[in-house]
Short mmCIF file of N, CA and C in Angstrom, two decimals:
data_model
loop_
_atom_site.label_atom_id
_atom_site.label_comp_id
_atom_site.label_asym_id
_atom_site.label_seq_id
_atom_site.Cartn_x
_atom_site.Cartn_y
_atom_site.Cartn_z
N UNK A 1 -14.24 -6.29 -6.22
CA UNK A 1 -13.35 -5.21 -5.84
C UNK A 1 -12.01 -5.30 -6.57
N UNK A 2 -11.48 -6.52 -6.67
CA UNK A 2 -10.20 -6.70 -7.35
C UNK A 2 -10.33 -6.41 -8.84
N UNK A 3 -11.44 -6.84 -9.42
CA UNK A 3 -11.64 -6.55 -10.85
C UNK A 3 -11.75 -5.05 -11.10
N UNK A 4 -12.39 -4.35 -10.18
CA UNK A 4 -12.49 -2.89 -10.31
C UNK A 4 -11.10 -2.26 -10.29
N UNK A 5 -10.26 -2.69 -9.36
CA UNK A 5 -8.91 -2.14 -9.27
C UNK A 5 -8.08 -2.48 -10.50
N UNK A 6 -8.25 -3.70 -11.02
CA UNK A 6 -7.53 -4.08 -12.24
C UNK A 6 -8.00 -3.24 -13.44
N UNK A 7 -9.31 -3.02 -13.54
CA UNK A 7 -9.82 -2.18 -14.63
C UNK A 7 -9.37 -0.73 -14.48
N UNK A 8 -9.33 -0.24 -13.25
CA UNK A 8 -8.86 1.12 -13.01
C UNK A 8 -7.39 1.26 -13.43
N UNK A 9 -6.59 0.27 -13.07
CA UNK A 9 -5.17 0.32 -13.44
C UNK A 9 -5.01 0.19 -14.96
N UNK A 10 -5.86 -0.60 -15.59
CA UNK A 10 -5.80 -0.72 -17.05
C UNK A 10 -6.09 0.64 -17.70
N UNK A 11 -7.04 1.38 -17.17
CA UNK A 11 -7.33 2.71 -17.71
C UNK A 11 -6.18 3.68 -17.45
N UNK A 12 -5.47 3.52 -16.35
CA UNK A 12 -4.29 4.34 -16.08
C UNK A 12 -3.21 4.06 -17.11
N UNK A 13 -3.01 2.79 -17.45
CA UNK A 13 -2.00 2.43 -18.46
C UNK A 13 -2.41 2.98 -19.82
N UNK A 14 -3.69 2.90 -20.16
CA UNK A 14 -4.17 3.45 -21.44
C UNK A 14 -4.00 4.96 -21.46
N UNK A 15 -4.32 5.63 -20.35
CA UNK A 15 -4.16 7.09 -20.29
C UNK A 15 -2.69 7.47 -20.44
N UNK A 16 -1.79 6.69 -19.84
CA UNK A 16 -0.37 6.98 -19.98
C UNK A 16 0.09 6.81 -21.42
N UNK A 17 -0.41 5.78 -22.09
CA UNK A 17 -0.05 5.58 -23.49
C UNK A 17 -0.58 6.72 -24.37
N UNK A 18 -1.78 7.16 -24.10
CA UNK A 18 -2.33 8.28 -24.88
C UNK A 18 -1.62 9.59 -24.59
N UNK A 19 -1.23 9.79 -23.33
CA UNK A 19 -0.52 11.02 -22.98
C UNK A 19 0.88 11.08 -23.59
N UNK A 20 1.44 9.93 -23.91
CA UNK A 20 2.76 9.95 -24.54
C UNK A 20 2.70 10.53 -25.96
N UNK A 21 1.52 10.58 -26.53
CA UNK A 21 1.34 11.15 -27.87
C UNK A 21 1.06 12.65 -27.83
N UNK A 22 0.82 13.19 -26.63
CA UNK A 22 0.48 14.61 -26.48
C UNK A 22 1.54 15.26 -25.60
N UNK A 23 2.60 15.79 -26.19
CA UNK A 23 3.74 16.28 -25.39
C UNK A 23 3.45 17.53 -24.56
N UNK A 24 2.44 18.31 -24.88
CA UNK A 24 2.22 19.53 -24.13
C UNK A 24 1.70 19.27 -22.71
N UNK A 25 1.25 18.05 -22.42
CA UNK A 25 0.76 17.72 -21.07
C UNK A 25 1.78 16.97 -20.23
N UNK A 26 2.96 16.70 -20.73
CA UNK A 26 3.94 15.90 -20.00
C UNK A 26 4.38 16.53 -18.68
N UNK A 27 4.40 17.83 -18.59
CA UNK A 27 4.89 18.51 -17.38
C UNK A 27 3.79 18.84 -16.38
N UNK A 28 2.56 18.46 -16.69
CA UNK A 28 1.47 18.69 -15.74
C UNK A 28 1.58 17.69 -14.59
N UNK A 29 1.15 18.10 -13.41
CA UNK A 29 1.29 17.24 -12.22
C UNK A 29 0.44 15.98 -12.33
N UNK A 30 -0.77 16.09 -12.89
CA UNK A 30 -1.62 14.91 -13.02
C UNK A 30 -1.06 13.94 -14.06
N UNK A 31 -0.41 14.46 -15.10
CA UNK A 31 0.19 13.58 -16.11
C UNK A 31 1.42 12.87 -15.54
N UNK A 32 2.17 13.57 -14.70
CA UNK A 32 3.32 12.92 -14.06
C UNK A 32 2.86 11.82 -13.10
N UNK A 33 1.74 12.04 -12.41
CA UNK A 33 1.20 11.02 -11.51
C UNK A 33 0.76 9.79 -12.30
N UNK A 34 0.08 9.99 -13.41
CA UNK A 34 -0.34 8.86 -14.25
C UNK A 34 0.87 8.12 -14.78
N UNK A 35 1.89 8.85 -15.21
CA UNK A 35 3.10 8.22 -15.71
C UNK A 35 3.80 7.41 -14.62
N UNK A 36 3.83 7.94 -13.42
CA UNK A 36 4.47 7.24 -12.31
C UNK A 36 3.69 5.99 -11.94
N UNK A 37 2.36 6.06 -11.90
CA UNK A 37 1.55 4.90 -11.55
C UNK A 37 1.65 3.80 -12.61
N UNK A 38 1.64 4.18 -13.87
CA UNK A 38 1.74 3.19 -14.94
C UNK A 38 3.15 2.64 -15.05
N UNK A 39 4.12 3.42 -14.64
CA UNK A 39 5.51 3.01 -14.76
C UNK A 39 5.89 1.80 -13.94
N UNK A 40 5.12 1.50 -12.89
CA UNK A 40 5.43 0.35 -12.05
C UNK A 40 5.40 -0.95 -12.84
N UNK A 41 4.52 -1.06 -13.81
CA UNK A 41 4.44 -2.29 -14.59
C UNK A 41 4.98 -2.12 -16.01
N UNK A 42 4.86 -0.94 -16.56
CA UNK A 42 5.26 -0.74 -17.95
C UNK A 42 6.78 -0.68 -18.09
N UNK A 43 7.47 -0.03 -17.17
CA UNK A 43 8.92 0.13 -17.29
C UNK A 43 9.69 -1.19 -17.25
N UNK A 44 9.37 -2.14 -16.37
CA UNK A 44 10.11 -3.42 -16.42
C UNK A 44 9.90 -4.18 -17.73
N UNK A 45 8.70 -4.07 -18.30
CA UNK A 45 8.46 -4.75 -19.58
C UNK A 45 9.20 -4.03 -20.70
N UNK A 46 9.29 -2.70 -20.62
CA UNK A 46 10.05 -1.94 -21.61
C UNK A 46 11.51 -2.36 -21.64
N UNK A 47 12.06 -2.68 -20.47
CA UNK A 47 13.46 -3.09 -20.41
C UNK A 47 13.68 -4.45 -21.04
N UNK A 48 12.65 -5.29 -21.05
CA UNK A 48 12.77 -6.62 -21.64
C UNK A 48 12.63 -6.61 -23.16
N UNK A 49 11.92 -5.64 -23.69
CA UNK A 49 11.69 -5.57 -25.13
C UNK A 49 12.88 -4.95 -25.85
N UNK A 50 13.09 -5.31 -27.10
CA UNK A 50 14.19 -4.68 -27.86
C UNK A 50 13.93 -3.19 -28.09
N UNK A 51 15.00 -2.43 -28.18
CA UNK A 51 14.88 -0.98 -28.34
C UNK A 51 14.52 -0.54 -29.75
N UNK A 52 14.70 -1.40 -30.73
CA UNK A 52 14.49 -0.99 -32.12
C UNK A 52 13.08 -1.26 -32.63
N UNK A 53 12.12 -1.51 -31.75
CA UNK A 53 10.74 -1.68 -32.18
C UNK A 53 10.15 -0.34 -32.60
N UNK A 54 9.35 -0.31 -33.66
CA UNK A 54 8.79 0.97 -34.10
C UNK A 54 7.72 1.52 -33.15
N UNK A 55 7.06 0.64 -32.41
CA UNK A 55 6.04 1.05 -31.45
C UNK A 55 6.39 0.53 -30.06
N UNK A 56 5.92 1.24 -29.06
CA UNK A 56 6.11 0.77 -27.68
C UNK A 56 4.99 -0.22 -27.37
N UNK A 57 5.31 -1.49 -27.31
CA UNK A 57 4.32 -2.53 -27.09
C UNK A 57 4.10 -2.84 -25.62
N UNK A 58 4.85 -2.23 -24.74
CA UNK A 58 4.74 -2.56 -23.32
C UNK A 58 3.35 -2.27 -22.73
N UNK A 59 2.66 -1.18 -23.07
CA UNK A 59 1.30 -1.01 -22.53
C UNK A 59 0.35 -2.10 -23.00
N UNK A 60 0.50 -2.55 -24.23
CA UNK A 60 -0.36 -3.62 -24.74
C UNK A 60 -0.11 -4.91 -23.97
N UNK A 61 1.15 -5.21 -23.68
CA UNK A 61 1.48 -6.42 -22.93
C UNK A 61 0.92 -6.33 -21.52
N UNK A 62 1.02 -5.15 -20.89
CA UNK A 62 0.48 -4.98 -19.54
C UNK A 62 -1.04 -5.16 -19.55
N UNK A 63 -1.71 -4.62 -20.55
CA UNK A 63 -3.17 -4.76 -20.63
C UNK A 63 -3.56 -6.23 -20.82
N UNK A 64 -2.81 -6.96 -21.63
CA UNK A 64 -3.09 -8.38 -21.82
C UNK A 64 -2.91 -9.14 -20.51
N UNK A 65 -1.86 -8.83 -19.78
CA UNK A 65 -1.63 -9.48 -18.48
C UNK A 65 -2.74 -9.14 -17.50
N UNK A 66 -3.17 -7.89 -17.48
CA UNK A 66 -4.27 -7.49 -16.59
C UNK A 66 -5.55 -8.24 -16.95
N UNK A 67 -5.79 -8.44 -18.23
CA UNK A 67 -6.98 -9.17 -18.66
C UNK A 67 -6.89 -10.66 -18.32
N UNK A 68 -5.68 -11.19 -18.24
CA UNK A 68 -5.50 -12.61 -17.93
C UNK A 68 -5.61 -12.91 -16.43
N UNK A 69 -5.33 -11.95 -15.59
CA UNK A 69 -5.34 -12.18 -14.13
C UNK A 69 -6.69 -12.70 -13.63
N UNK A 70 -7.83 -12.09 -13.99
CA UNK A 70 -9.11 -12.62 -13.48
C UNK A 70 -9.42 -14.03 -14.00
N UNK A 71 -8.94 -14.37 -15.17
CA UNK A 71 -9.23 -15.70 -15.70
C UNK A 71 -8.43 -16.79 -14.99
N UNK A 72 -7.42 -16.41 -14.25
CA UNK A 72 -6.63 -17.40 -13.49
C UNK A 72 -7.35 -17.84 -12.23
N UNK A 73 -8.33 -17.02 -11.76
CA UNK A 73 -9.05 -17.39 -10.55
C UNK A 73 -10.18 -18.29 -10.87
#
């Protein structure tokens, strides 16, 4: 059950990263919900990373952390 929830959240983070490349969907209610759900983990990591990076690496870092959580058990 926990692995399912972690995989579901990983797909939410991936969907948020993909939606950031498609600006016409930013104002849709479902896109705002995905952005809000992914923001719980992505935004704190964004604040830790330097602003001058050419790519936003925070979703990649979140996905790596999500993949590491089951291996800790």
